[in-house]
Amino acid sequence: MISSPVVPVFAVRAWPGLIEAYRPYLPVTPETPVITLHEGNTPLIPVPTIAAEMGRGVQVFVKYDGLNPTGSFKDRGMTLAVTKAKEAGAQAVICASTGNTSAAAAAYARRGGLKAYVIIPDGYVAMGKLAQALLYGAEVIAIQGNFDQALEIVRDLSEMYPVTLVNSVNPYRLEGQKTAAFEVVDALGNAPDWLCIPVGNAGNITAYWMGFCQYHQEGRCDRLPRMMGFQAAGASPLVQGHVVSHPETVATAIRIGNPANWERAIAVQHASQGSFSAVTDAEILRAYQKLASQEGIFCEPASAASVAGLLKCKDQVPEAATVVCVLTGNGLKDPDTAIQQGSDHFHPGVPANLEKIAEIMQLP
Ligand SMILES: *Cc1c(COP(=O)(O)O)cnc(C)c1O
């Protein structure tokens, strides 16, 4: 009897990363040297307790982009930005970052054999993000200034020296990030009625809109969502209509006072009949805790701005609407905030004694 050869099914079925998955929609050729960590294909998860709070038959899902290889949606843009930098012969990339861009830039640059330089605001980057950039092997320069100042510096450096800028002003970042909208439509079978999203530099909201519009033109969906952008109240230039020179919020990923994609964001708002609104740190932290303790979903504080915003705008949501909230980053990025917020449930220093423990557990 001849035994049949072992077919490695996993190898042919594995998700190939978003450049391969959406190749016809992206600016790549067969010669492009694709640098991928098999990012994308993140789950769209129903959040029933939040939907119940909304009422009126509203369906709510979260697009959990914290499950990308470096733990945030930034990987979607970075796979393409670093791929195109490599294709153009670059040997180094640079970015300013509130943390996640630096983690993604570092990972993809190193995977592609490029050097990575990242400039961050000293003291305002969550611990997990800093840890990542360092271990991936980026040169991390923490400046005594905020993100907006860091971005100005890297823009100048990339003009003066042979380093490719990979902030979201790099058009390939948005091209890669638009694939998240494709995945939402692929999962729902259509575009949602509302897309709620945290907004910092406004690259992601711009990219999602590009993705929805492209799929709409291709006939992959027959409607377009209203794009609902949410900023932290202490860093809400798009809501206030002017630059915020000292942005402050617990949601450090969106602690931005002068968004790099300002004009594009306004264009998206008009084209989609969307809006920009502010949510306070208290509202952000409430949604953050709710997602974790009621839905089992651990995102970072900035990500929870989308859910905080939805709950705040509850009465404006049409009956039986389908809403997608984007969860941009993984909760493990910012363990300090998680431990602070969860401290009510922490009982340190308890003697190793059954009665004492049972007492704390308040067992009946
Ligand atoms: C970068 C980032 C944002 C903001 O995205 P923009 O494209 O700058 O608007 C929101 N949340 C997280 C976790 C991020 O890393």
mmCIF file of C-alpha atoms and ligand atoms in Angstrom:
data_model
loop_
_atom_site.group_PDB
_atom_site.id
_atom_site.type_symbol
_atom_site.label_atom_id
_atom_site.label_comp_id
_atom_site.label_asym_id
_atom_site.label_seq_id
_atom_site.Cartn_x
_atom_site.Cartn_y
_atom_site.Cartn_z
ATOM 1 C CA MET A 1 0.000 0.000 0.000
ATOM 2 C CA ILE A 2 1.312 3.438 -0.888
ATOM 3 C CA SER A 3 0.947 5.923 1.933
ATOM 4 C CA SER A 4 -0.266 9.340 0.923
ATOM 5 C CA PRO A 5 2.133 12.231 1.520
ATOM 6 C CA VAL A 6 1.570 14.395 4.559
ATOM 7 C CA VAL A 7 0.056 17.661 3.396
ATOM 8 C CA PRO A 8 0.957 20.572 5.680
ATOM 9 C CA VAL A 9 -2.541 22.042 5.686
ATOM 10 C CA PHE A 10 -1.606 24.797 8.125
ATOM 11 C CA ALA A 11 1.035 26.116 5.771
ATOM 12 C CA VAL A 12 -1.365 26.702 2.890
ATOM 13 C CA ARG A 13 -4.226 27.978 5.012
ATOM 14 C CA ALA A 14 -2.341 30.289 7.356
ATOM 15 C CA TRP A 15 -3.203 33.984 7.169
ATOM 16 C CA PRO A 16 -0.409 35.454 5.046
ATOM 17 C CA GLY A 17 -0.423 38.975 6.484
ATOM 18 C CA LEU A 18 -2.393 41.892 5.150
ATOM 19 C CA ILE A 19 -0.225 42.783 2.160
ATOM 20 C CA GLU A 20 -0.754 39.329 0.629
ATOM 21 C CA ALA A 21 -4.385 39.151 1.746
ATOM 22 C CA TYR A 22 -5.290 42.493 0.157
ATOM 23 C CA ARG A 23 -2.587 42.716 -2.517
ATOM 24 C CA PRO A 24 -4.897 43.995 -5.322
ATOM 25 C CA TYR A 25 -5.860 46.967 -3.149
ATOM 26 C CA LEU A 26 -2.325 47.961 -2.166
ATOM 27 C CA PRO A 27 0.569 49.713 -3.939
ATOM 28 C CA VAL A 28 2.847 46.667 -4.297
ATOM 29 C CA THR A 29 4.259 44.756 -7.267
ATOM 30 C CA PRO A 30 5.495 41.149 -7.533
ATOM 31 C CA GLU A 31 9.039 42.521 -6.976
ATOM 32 C CA THR A 32 8.200 44.341 -3.730
ATOM 33 C CA PRO A 33 10.101 42.754 -0.803
ATOM 34 C CA VAL A 34 7.213 42.204 1.612
ATOM 35 C CA ILE A 35 8.139 42.585 5.293
ATOM 36 C CA THR A 36 5.412 41.017 7.386
ATOM 37 C CA LEU A 37 4.718 39.582 10.832
ATOM 38 C CA HIS A 38 1.400 38.235 9.525
ATOM 39 C CA GLU A 39 -0.484 41.195 10.984
ATOM 40 C CA GLY A 40 -4.200 41.844 10.437
ATOM 41 C CA ASN A 41 -7.107 39.376 10.469
ATOM 42 C CA THR A 42 -8.041 40.564 13.951
ATOM 43 C CA PRO A 43 -11.400 39.540 15.432
ATOM 44 C CA LEU A 44 -14.609 41.539 15.351
ATOM 45 C CA ILE A 45 -16.096 40.669 18.748
ATOM 46 C CA PRO A 46 -19.695 41.277 19.870
ATOM 47 C CA VAL A 47 -19.965 43.129 23.192
ATOM 48 C CA PRO A 48 -23.419 42.167 24.497
ATOM 49 C CA THR A 49 -23.371 44.018 27.823
ATOM 50 C CA ILE A 50 -22.504 47.262 26.081
ATOM 51 C CA ALA A 51 -25.174 46.587 23.446
ATOM 52 C CA ALA A 52 -27.697 45.988 26.266
ATOM 53 C CA GLU A 53 -26.759 49.340 27.774
ATOM 54 C CA MET A 54 -27.395 50.971 24.391
ATOM 55 C CA GLY A 55 -30.812 49.293 24.088
ATOM 56 C CA ARG A 56 -33.227 49.771 21.137
ATOM 57 C CA GLY A 57 -31.836 46.762 19.257
ATOM 58 C CA VAL A 58 -28.439 48.375 18.658
ATOM 59 C CA GLN A 59 -25.712 45.837 17.856
ATOM 60 C CA VAL A 60 -22.205 46.627 19.036
ATOM 61 C CA PHE A 61 -18.937 45.002 18.012
ATOM 62 C CA VAL A 62 -15.342 45.832 18.807
ATOM 63 C CA LYS A 63 -12.568 45.510 16.244
ATOM 64 C CA TYR A 64 -9.840 44.237 18.547
ATOM 65 C CA ASP A 65 -6.711 45.461 16.810
ATOM 66 C CA GLY A 66 -4.729 44.992 20.015
ATOM 67 C CA LEU A 67 -4.208 41.422 18.780
ATOM 68 C CA ASN A 68 -1.749 42.476 16.087
ATOM 69 C CA PRO A 69 1.866 41.227 16.388
ATOM 70 C CA THR A 70 3.135 44.218 18.384
ATOM 71 C CA GLY A 71 -0.221 44.784 20.076
ATOM 72 C CA SER A 72 -1.700 47.707 18.157
ATOM 73 C CA PHE A 73 -3.195 48.685 14.792
ATOM 74 C CA LYS A 74 0.072 50.481 13.984
ATOM 75 C CA ASP A 75 1.339 47.158 12.578
ATOM 76 C CA ARG A 76 -1.082 47.504 9.659
ATOM 77 C CA GLY A 77 0.563 50.682 8.510
ATOM 78 C CA MET A 78 4.063 49.678 9.443
ATOM 79 C CA THR A 79 4.192 46.472 7.379
ATOM 80 C CA LEU A 80 3.592 48.544 4.254
ATOM 81 C CA ALA A 81 5.630 51.615 5.231
ATOM 82 C CA VAL A 82 8.709 49.514 6.035
ATOM 83 C CA THR A 83 8.164 47.298 2.976
ATOM 84 C CA LYS A 84 8.109 50.372 0.730
ATOM 85 C CA ALA A 85 11.116 51.901 2.527
ATOM 86 C CA LYS A 86 13.030 48.674 1.934
ATOM 87 C CA GLU A 87 11.927 48.603 -1.704
ATOM 88 C CA ALA A 88 13.231 52.157 -2.135
ATOM 89 C CA GLY A 89 16.616 51.101 -0.703
ATOM 90 C CA ALA A 90 16.335 52.780 2.700
ATOM 91 C CA GLN A 91 18.623 51.553 5.489
ATOM 92 C CA ALA A 92 16.936 53.281 8.404
ATOM 93 C CA VAL A 93 13.525 54.515 9.518
ATOM 94 C CA ILE A 94 12.581 57.162 12.057
ATOM 95 C CA CYS A 95 9.387 58.115 13.869
ATOM 96 C CA ALA A 96 8.012 60.228 16.664
ATOM 97 C CA SER A 97 5.745 58.224 18.874
ATOM 98 C CA THR A 98 3.477 58.097 21.898
ATOM 99 C CA GLY A 99 4.658 54.481 22.074
ATOM 100 C CA ASN A 100 2.849 52.158 19.716
ATOM 101 C CA THR A 101 4.323 53.569 16.520
ATOM 102 C CA SER A 102 7.787 53.093 17.974
ATOM 103 C CA ALA A 103 7.072 49.468 18.915
ATOM 104 C CA ALA A 104 5.738 48.711 15.435
ATOM 105 C CA ALA A 105 8.475 50.646 13.607
ATOM 106 C CA ALA A 106 11.143 48.877 15.632
ATOM 107 C CA ALA A 107 9.715 45.394 15.030
ATOM 108 C CA TYR A 108 9.181 45.768 11.285
ATOM 109 C CA ALA A 109 12.428 47.644 10.669
ATOM 110 C CA ARG A 110 14.467 44.985 12.445
ATOM 111 C CA ARG A 111 12.627 42.206 10.661
ATOM 112 C CA GLY A 112 13.528 43.897 7.389
ATOM 113 C CA GLY A 113 17.144 44.447 8.425
ATOM 114 C CA LEU A 114 16.773 48.232 8.756
ATOM 115 C CA LYS A 115 17.817 50.444 11.634
ATOM 116 C CA ALA A 116 15.057 52.116 13.644
ATOM 117 C CA TYR A 117 15.242 55.435 15.473
ATOM 118 C CA VAL A 118 12.365 56.496 17.656
ATOM 119 C CA ILE A 119 11.787 59.776 19.454
ATOM 120 C CA ILE A 120 9.361 59.717 22.364
ATOM 121 C CA PRO A 121 8.168 62.196 24.995
ATOM 122 C CA ASP A 122 10.176 61.395 28.134
ATOM 123 C CA GLY A 123 7.919 60.034 30.882
ATOM 124 C CA TYR A 124 4.741 59.818 28.779
ATOM 125 C CA VAL A 125 5.090 56.447 27.115
ATOM 126 C CA ALA A 126 3.398 53.406 28.676
ATOM 127 C CA MET A 127 5.839 50.852 30.064
ATOM 128 C CA GLY A 128 4.982 47.980 27.719
ATOM 129 C CA LYS A 129 5.592 50.094 24.629
ATOM 130 C CA LEU A 130 8.985 51.291 25.798
ATOM 131 C CA ALA A 131 9.925 47.709 26.671
ATOM 132 C CA GLN A 132 9.048 46.580 23.155
ATOM 133 C CA ALA A 133 10.994 49.268 21.307
ATOM 134 C CA LEU A 134 14.069 48.570 23.424
ATOM 135 C CA LEU A 135 14.005 44.808 22.993
ATOM 136 C CA TYR A 136 13.295 44.977 19.263
ATOM 137 C CA GLY A 137 16.519 46.934 19.042
ATOM 138 C CA ALA A 138 15.530 50.480 18.157
ATOM 139 C CA GLU A 139 17.579 53.468 19.277
ATOM 140 C CA VAL A 140 15.132 55.145 21.648
ATOM 141 C CA ILE A 141 15.593 58.858 22.247
ATOM 142 C CA ALA A 142 13.325 60.265 24.973
ATOM 143 C CA ILE A 143 13.076 64.046 24.664
ATOM 144 C CA GLN A 144 12.068 66.648 27.210
ATOM 145 C CA GLY A 145 9.085 67.670 25.127
ATOM 146 C CA ASN A 146 5.740 66.339 23.938
ATOM 147 C CA PHE A 147 4.734 64.262 20.906
ATOM 148 C CA ASP A 148 4.038 67.304 18.733
ATOM 149 C CA GLN A 149 7.586 68.573 19.257
ATOM 150 C CA ALA A 150 8.992 65.114 18.575
ATOM 151 C CA LEU A 151 7.107 64.985 15.264
ATOM 152 C CA GLU A 152 8.511 68.353 14.187
ATOM 153 C CA ILE A 153 12.031 67.119 14.905
ATOM 154 C CA VAL A 154 11.693 63.827 13.010
ATOM 155 C CA ARG A 155 10.152 65.605 10.028
ATOM 156 C CA ASP A 156 13.251 67.837 9.860
ATOM 157 C CA LEU A 157 15.688 64.961 10.475
ATOM 158 C CA SER A 158 14.152 62.899 7.659
ATOM 159 C CA GLU A 159 14.656 65.816 5.280
ATOM 160 C CA MET A 160 18.274 66.358 6.313
ATOM 161 C CA TYR A 161 19.479 62.754 6.665
ATOM 162 C CA PRO A 162 18.989 59.411 4.875
ATOM 163 C CA VAL A 163 16.254 58.090 7.183
ATOM 164 C CA THR A 164 12.695 57.356 6.067
ATOM 165 C CA LEU A 165 9.901 58.913 8.115
ATOM 166 C CA VAL A 166 7.279 56.313 9.095
ATOM 167 C CA ASN A 167 4.797 58.451 10.997
ATOM 168 C CA SER A 168 1.261 58.568 9.598
ATOM 169 C CA VAL A 169 2.262 61.455 7.310
ATOM 170 C CA ASN A 170 3.911 58.631 5.317
ATOM 171 C CA PRO A 171 1.171 57.742 2.793
ATOM 172 C CA TYR A 172 1.921 54.008 2.964
ATOM 173 C CA ARG A 173 0.942 53.958 6.628
ATOM 174 C CA LEU A 174 -2.627 54.910 5.744
ATOM 175 C CA GLU A 175 -2.704 52.509 2.790
ATOM 176 C CA GLY A 176 -1.852 49.642 5.117
ATOM 177 C CA GLN A 177 -4.213 50.771 7.866
ATOM 178 C CA LYS A 178 -7.222 50.975 5.531
ATOM 179 C CA THR A 179 -7.264 47.153 5.492
ATOM 180 C CA ALA A 180 -8.940 47.233 8.910
ATOM 181 C CA ALA A 181 -12.053 48.638 7.205
ATOM 182 C CA PHE A 182 -11.874 45.825 4.625
ATOM 183 C CA GLU A 183 -11.820 43.275 7.436
ATOM 184 C CA VAL A 184 -14.814 44.890 9.154
ATOM 185 C CA VAL A 185 -16.839 44.716 5.922
ATOM 186 C CA ASP A 186 -15.637 41.180 5.191
ATOM 187 C CA ALA A 187 -16.812 40.107 8.665
ATOM 188 C CA LEU A 188 -20.168 41.947 8.744
ATOM 189 C CA GLY A 189 -21.033 41.511 5.074
ATOM 190 C CA ASN A 190 -21.526 45.267 4.852
ATOM 191 C CA ALA A 191 -20.263 48.497 6.381
ATOM 192 C CA PRO A 192 -21.586 49.313 9.880
ATOM 193 C CA ASP A 193 -23.884 52.301 10.449
ATOM 194 C CA TRP A 194 -21.425 53.884 12.849
ATOM 195 C CA LEU A 195 -17.681 53.491 13.239
ATOM 196 C CA CYS A 196 -16.457 54.795 16.608
ATOM 197 C CA ILE A 197 -12.738 55.399 16.831
ATOM 198 C CA PRO A 198 -10.197 57.083 19.121
ATOM 199 C CA VAL A 199 -8.431 59.989 17.429
ATOM 200 C CA GLY A 200 -4.924 61.287 18.043
ATOM 201 C CA ASN A 201 -3.095 62.244 14.852
ATOM 202 C CA ALA A 202 -6.216 61.215 12.900
ATOM 203 C CA GLY A 203 -4.344 58.820 10.630
ATOM 204 C CA ASN A 204 -6.490 55.836 11.548
ATOM 205 C CA ILE A 205 -9.847 57.554 11.037
ATOM 206 C CA THR A 206 -8.582 58.740 7.646
ATOM 207 C CA ALA A 207 -7.386 55.252 6.748
ATOM 208 C CA TYR A 208 -10.646 53.547 7.768
ATOM 209 C CA TRP A 209 -12.583 55.989 5.622
ATOM 210 C CA MET A 210 -10.281 55.295 2.651
ATOM 211 C CA GLY A 211 -10.905 51.575 3.137
ATOM 212 C CA PHE A 212 -14.684 51.879 3.361
ATOM 213 C CA CYS A 213 -14.800 54.132 0.285
ATOM 214 C CA GLN A 214 -12.597 51.790 -1.739
ATOM 215 C CA TYR A 215 -14.701 48.744 -0.835
ATOM 216 C CA HIS A 216 -17.845 50.732 -1.621
ATOM 217 C CA GLN A 217 -16.513 51.614 -5.075
ATOM 218 C CA GLU A 218 -15.700 47.953 -5.654
ATOM 219 C CA GLY A 219 -19.245 46.969 -4.678
ATOM 220 C CA ARG A 220 -18.099 45.079 -1.568
ATOM 221 C CA CYS A 221 -20.518 47.099 0.587
ATOM 222 C CA ASP A 222 -23.575 49.151 -0.327
ATOM 223 C CA ARG A 223 -23.334 51.851 2.303
ATOM 224 C CA LEU A 224 -20.777 53.927 4.186
ATOM 225 C CA PRO A 225 -20.607 54.459 7.942
ATOM 226 C CA ARG A 226 -20.784 57.693 9.864
ATOM 227 C CA MET A 227 -17.283 58.205 11.201
ATOM 228 C CA MET A 228 -17.465 59.120 14.895
ATOM 229 C CA GLY A 229 -14.107 60.283 16.199
ATOM 230 C CA PHE A 230 -13.409 60.602 19.924
ATOM 231 C CA GLN A 231 -10.626 62.569 21.547
ATOM 232 C CA ALA A 232 -9.637 62.850 25.189
ATOM 233 C CA ALA A 233 -11.072 66.055 26.656
ATOM 234 C CA GLY A 234 -7.592 67.295 27.640
ATOM 235 C CA ALA A 235 -6.250 66.639 24.126
ATOM 236 C CA SER A 236 -9.138 67.516 21.841
ATOM 237 C CA PRO A 237 -7.939 69.963 19.175
ATOM 238 C CA LEU A 238 -10.400 68.662 16.561
ATOM 239 C CA VAL A 239 -13.315 69.231 18.925
ATOM 240 C CA GLN A 240 -12.131 72.654 20.042
ATOM 241 C CA GLY A 241 -11.068 73.747 16.573
ATOM 242 C CA HIS A 242 -7.602 74.869 17.616
ATOM 243 C CA VAL A 243 -4.199 73.471 18.547
ATOM 244 C CA VAL A 244 -3.876 72.393 22.192
ATOM 245 C CA SER A 245 -0.352 73.337 23.273
ATOM 246 C CA HIS A 246 -0.255 71.275 26.480
ATOM 247 C CA PRO A 247 -2.338 68.140 25.854
ATOM 248 C CA GLU A 248 -3.021 66.044 28.947
ATOM 249 C CA THR A 249 -4.795 62.714 29.323
ATOM 250 C CA VAL A 250 -4.373 59.295 30.922
ATOM 251 C CA ALA A 251 -4.822 57.942 27.381
ATOM 252 C CA THR A 252 -1.214 58.635 26.386
ATOM 253 C CA ALA A 253 -1.616 57.127 22.895
ATOM 254 C CA ILE A 254 -3.902 60.033 21.978
ATOM 255 C CA ARG A 255 -2.121 62.741 23.969
ATOM 256 C CA ILE A 256 -1.735 64.898 20.877
ATOM 257 C CA GLY A 257 -2.460 68.601 20.563
ATOM 258 C CA ASN A 258 -1.779 69.208 16.867
ATOM 259 C CA PRO A 259 -2.905 66.243 14.724
ATOM 260 C CA ALA A 260 -0.694 65.551 11.700
ATOM 261 C CA ASN A 261 -3.755 64.640 9.593
ATOM 262 C CA TRP A 262 -5.954 67.556 10.657
ATOM 263 C CA GLU A 263 -7.331 68.555 7.225
ATOM 264 C CA ARG A 264 -7.968 64.958 6.230
ATOM 265 C CA ALA A 265 -9.846 64.360 9.466
ATOM 266 C CA ILE A 266 -12.158 67.304 8.792
ATOM 267 C CA ALA A 267 -12.733 66.045 5.251
ATOM 268 C CA VAL A 268 -13.723 62.611 6.620
ATOM 269 C CA GLN A 269 -16.084 64.215 9.109
ATOM 270 C CA HIS A 270 -17.866 66.127 6.320
ATOM 271 C CA ALA A 271 -17.918 63.309 3.773
ATOM 272 C CA SER A 272 -19.294 60.772 6.257
ATOM 273 C CA GLN A 273 -21.609 63.146 8.159
ATOM 274 C CA GLY A 274 -19.642 62.165 11.228
ATOM 275 C CA SER A 275 -18.449 64.163 14.190
ATOM 276 C CA PHE A 276 -15.623 64.699 16.649
ATOM 277 C CA SER A 277 -16.464 64.635 20.347
ATOM 278 C CA ALA A 278 -14.513 64.683 23.576
ATOM 279 C CA VAL A 279 -14.604 62.132 26.380
ATOM 280 C CA THR A 280 -13.139 62.815 29.818
ATOM 281 C CA ASP A 281 -10.465 60.662 31.397
ATOM 282 C CA ALA A 282 -13.064 59.436 33.899
ATOM 283 C CA GLU A 283 -15.343 58.307 31.041
ATOM 284 C CA ILE A 284 -12.407 56.651 29.275
ATOM 285 C CA LEU A 285 -11.399 54.749 32.411
ATOM 286 C CA ARG A 286 -14.974 53.665 33.079
ATOM 287 C CA ALA A 287 -15.265 52.183 29.577
ATOM 288 C CA TYR A 288 -11.781 50.639 29.934
ATOM 289 C CA GLN A 289 -12.815 48.871 33.112
ATOM 290 C CA LYS A 290 -16.208 47.894 31.732
ATOM 291 C CA LEU A 291 -14.682 46.247 28.656
ATOM 292 C CA ALA A 292 -12.343 44.202 30.809
ATOM 293 C CA SER A 293 -14.647 43.276 33.695
ATOM 294 C CA GLN A 294 -17.895 42.759 31.747
ATOM 295 C CA GLU A 295 -16.707 41.597 28.330
ATOM 296 C CA GLY A 296 -13.298 40.066 29.078
ATOM 297 C CA ILE A 297 -11.568 42.426 26.657
ATOM 298 C CA PHE A 298 -8.386 44.150 27.792
ATOM 299 C CA CYS A 299 -7.546 47.207 25.709
ATOM 300 C CA GLU A 300 -5.392 50.193 26.491
ATOM 301 C CA PRO A 301 -6.963 53.392 27.851
ATOM 302 C CA ALA A 302 -6.824 55.288 24.522
ATOM 303 C CA SER A 303 -8.722 52.474 22.814
ATOM 304 C CA ALA A 304 -11.547 52.672 25.337
ATOM 305 C CA ALA A 305 -12.257 56.243 24.146
ATOM 306 C CA SER A 306 -14.259 54.693 21.280
ATOM 307 C CA VAL A 307 -16.588 52.835 23.649
ATOM 308 C CA ALA A 308 -16.724 55.755 26.106
ATOM 309 C CA GLY A 309 -17.752 57.957 23.184
ATOM 310 C CA LEU A 310 -20.436 55.567 21.997
ATOM 311 C CA LEU A 311 -21.963 55.380 25.479
ATOM 312 C CA LYS A 312 -21.868 59.168 25.700
ATOM 313 C CA CYS A 313 -23.623 59.592 22.322
ATOM 314 C CA LYS A 314 -26.047 56.743 23.045
ATOM 315 C CA ASP A 315 -29.188 58.718 22.272
ATOM 316 C CA GLN A 316 -27.989 59.727 18.808
ATOM 317 C CA VAL A 317 -27.557 56.139 17.615
ATOM 318 C CA PRO A 318 -30.409 55.093 15.291
ATOM 319 C CA GLU A 319 -32.622 52.196 16.342
ATOM 320 C CA ALA A 320 -31.253 48.734 15.453
ATOM 321 C CA ALA A 321 -28.032 50.276 14.132
ATOM 322 C CA THR A 322 -24.843 48.256 13.761
ATOM 323 C CA VAL A 323 -21.920 49.927 15.501
ATOM 324 C CA VAL A 324 -18.249 49.014 15.413
ATOM 325 C CA CYS A 325 -15.895 50.473 18.036
ATOM 326 C CA VAL A 326 -12.207 50.245 17.199
ATOM 327 C CA LEU A 327 -9.990 48.979 20.023
ATOM 328 C CA THR A 328 -6.671 50.235 18.768
ATOM 329 C CA GLY A 329 -4.249 48.692 21.273
ATOM 330 C CA ASN A 330 -3.735 45.880 23.782
ATOM 331 C CA GLY A 331 -4.228 46.458 27.501
ATOM 332 C CA LEU A 332 -0.878 44.838 28.302
ATOM 333 C CA LYS A 333 0.799 47.904 26.835
ATOM 334 C CA ASP A 334 -0.025 49.932 29.940
ATOM 335 C CA PRO A 335 0.147 47.722 33.028
ATOM 336 C CA ASP A 336 0.521 50.707 35.374
ATOM 337 C CA THR A 337 -2.917 52.109 34.555
ATOM 338 C CA ALA A 338 -4.471 48.651 34.752
ATOM 339 C CA ILE A 339 -3.038 47.979 38.204
ATOM 340 C CA GLN A 340 -4.148 51.415 39.447
ATOM 341 C CA GLN A 341 -7.669 50.935 38.137
ATOM 342 C CA GLY A 342 -7.968 47.391 39.402
ATOM 343 C CA SER A 343 -6.469 48.033 42.835
ATOM 344 C CA ASP A 344 -9.830 47.613 44.653
ATOM 345 C CA HIS A 345 -9.618 43.913 43.900
ATOM 346 C CA PHE A 346 -6.006 43.500 44.993
ATOM 347 C CA HIS A 347 -5.197 42.068 48.431
ATOM 348 C CA PRO A 348 -1.431 42.120 48.899
ATOM 349 C CA GLY A 349 0.545 40.759 51.837
ATOM 350 C CA VAL A 350 -2.015 38.192 53.006
ATOM 351 C CA PRO A 351 -0.680 35.484 55.340
ATOM 352 C CA ALA A 352 -0.602 31.978 53.830
ATOM 353 C CA ASN A 353 -3.514 30.931 56.024
ATOM 354 C CA LEU A 354 -6.791 29.336 54.897
ATOM 355 C CA GLU A 355 -9.090 31.157 57.347
ATOM 356 C CA LYS A 356 -7.620 34.567 56.532
ATOM 357 C CA ILE A 357 -7.980 33.937 52.805
ATOM 358 C CA ALA A 358 -11.551 32.641 53.136
ATOM 359 C CA GLU A 359 -12.390 35.775 55.129
ATOM 360 C CA ILE A 360 -11.109 38.024 52.351
ATOM 361 C CA MET A 361 -12.982 35.983 49.750
ATOM 362 C CA GLN A 362 -16.173 36.597 51.785
ATOM 363 C CA LEU A 363 -17.319 33.079 51.057
ATOM 364 C CA PRO A 364 -20.820 32.360 52.314
HETATM 365 C C1 LIG B 1 -1.849 55.655 17.514
HETATM 366 C C2 LIG B 1 -2.948 55.272 18.416
HETATM 367 C C3 LIG B 1 -4.190 55.940 18.407
HETATM 368 C C4 LIG B 1 -4.448 57.150 17.578
HETATM 369 O O1 LIG B 1 -4.450 56.903 16.193
HETATM 370 P P1 LIG B 1 -4.272 58.133 15.187
HETATM 371 O O2 LIG B 1 -4.102 57.507 13.874
HETATM 372 O O3 LIG B 1 -3.046 58.870 15.650
HETATM 373 O O4 LIG B 1 -5.496 58.981 15.312
HETATM 374 C C5 LIG B 1 -5.190 55.469 19.222
HETATM 375 N N1 LIG B 1 -4.998 54.415 20.039
HETATM 376 C C6 LIG B 1 -3.826 53.770 20.083
HETATM 377 C C7 LIG B 1 -3.684 52.612 21.006
HETATM 378 C C8 LIG B 1 -2.765 54.165 19.277
HETATM 379 O O5 LIG B 1 -1.608 53.515 19.341
#
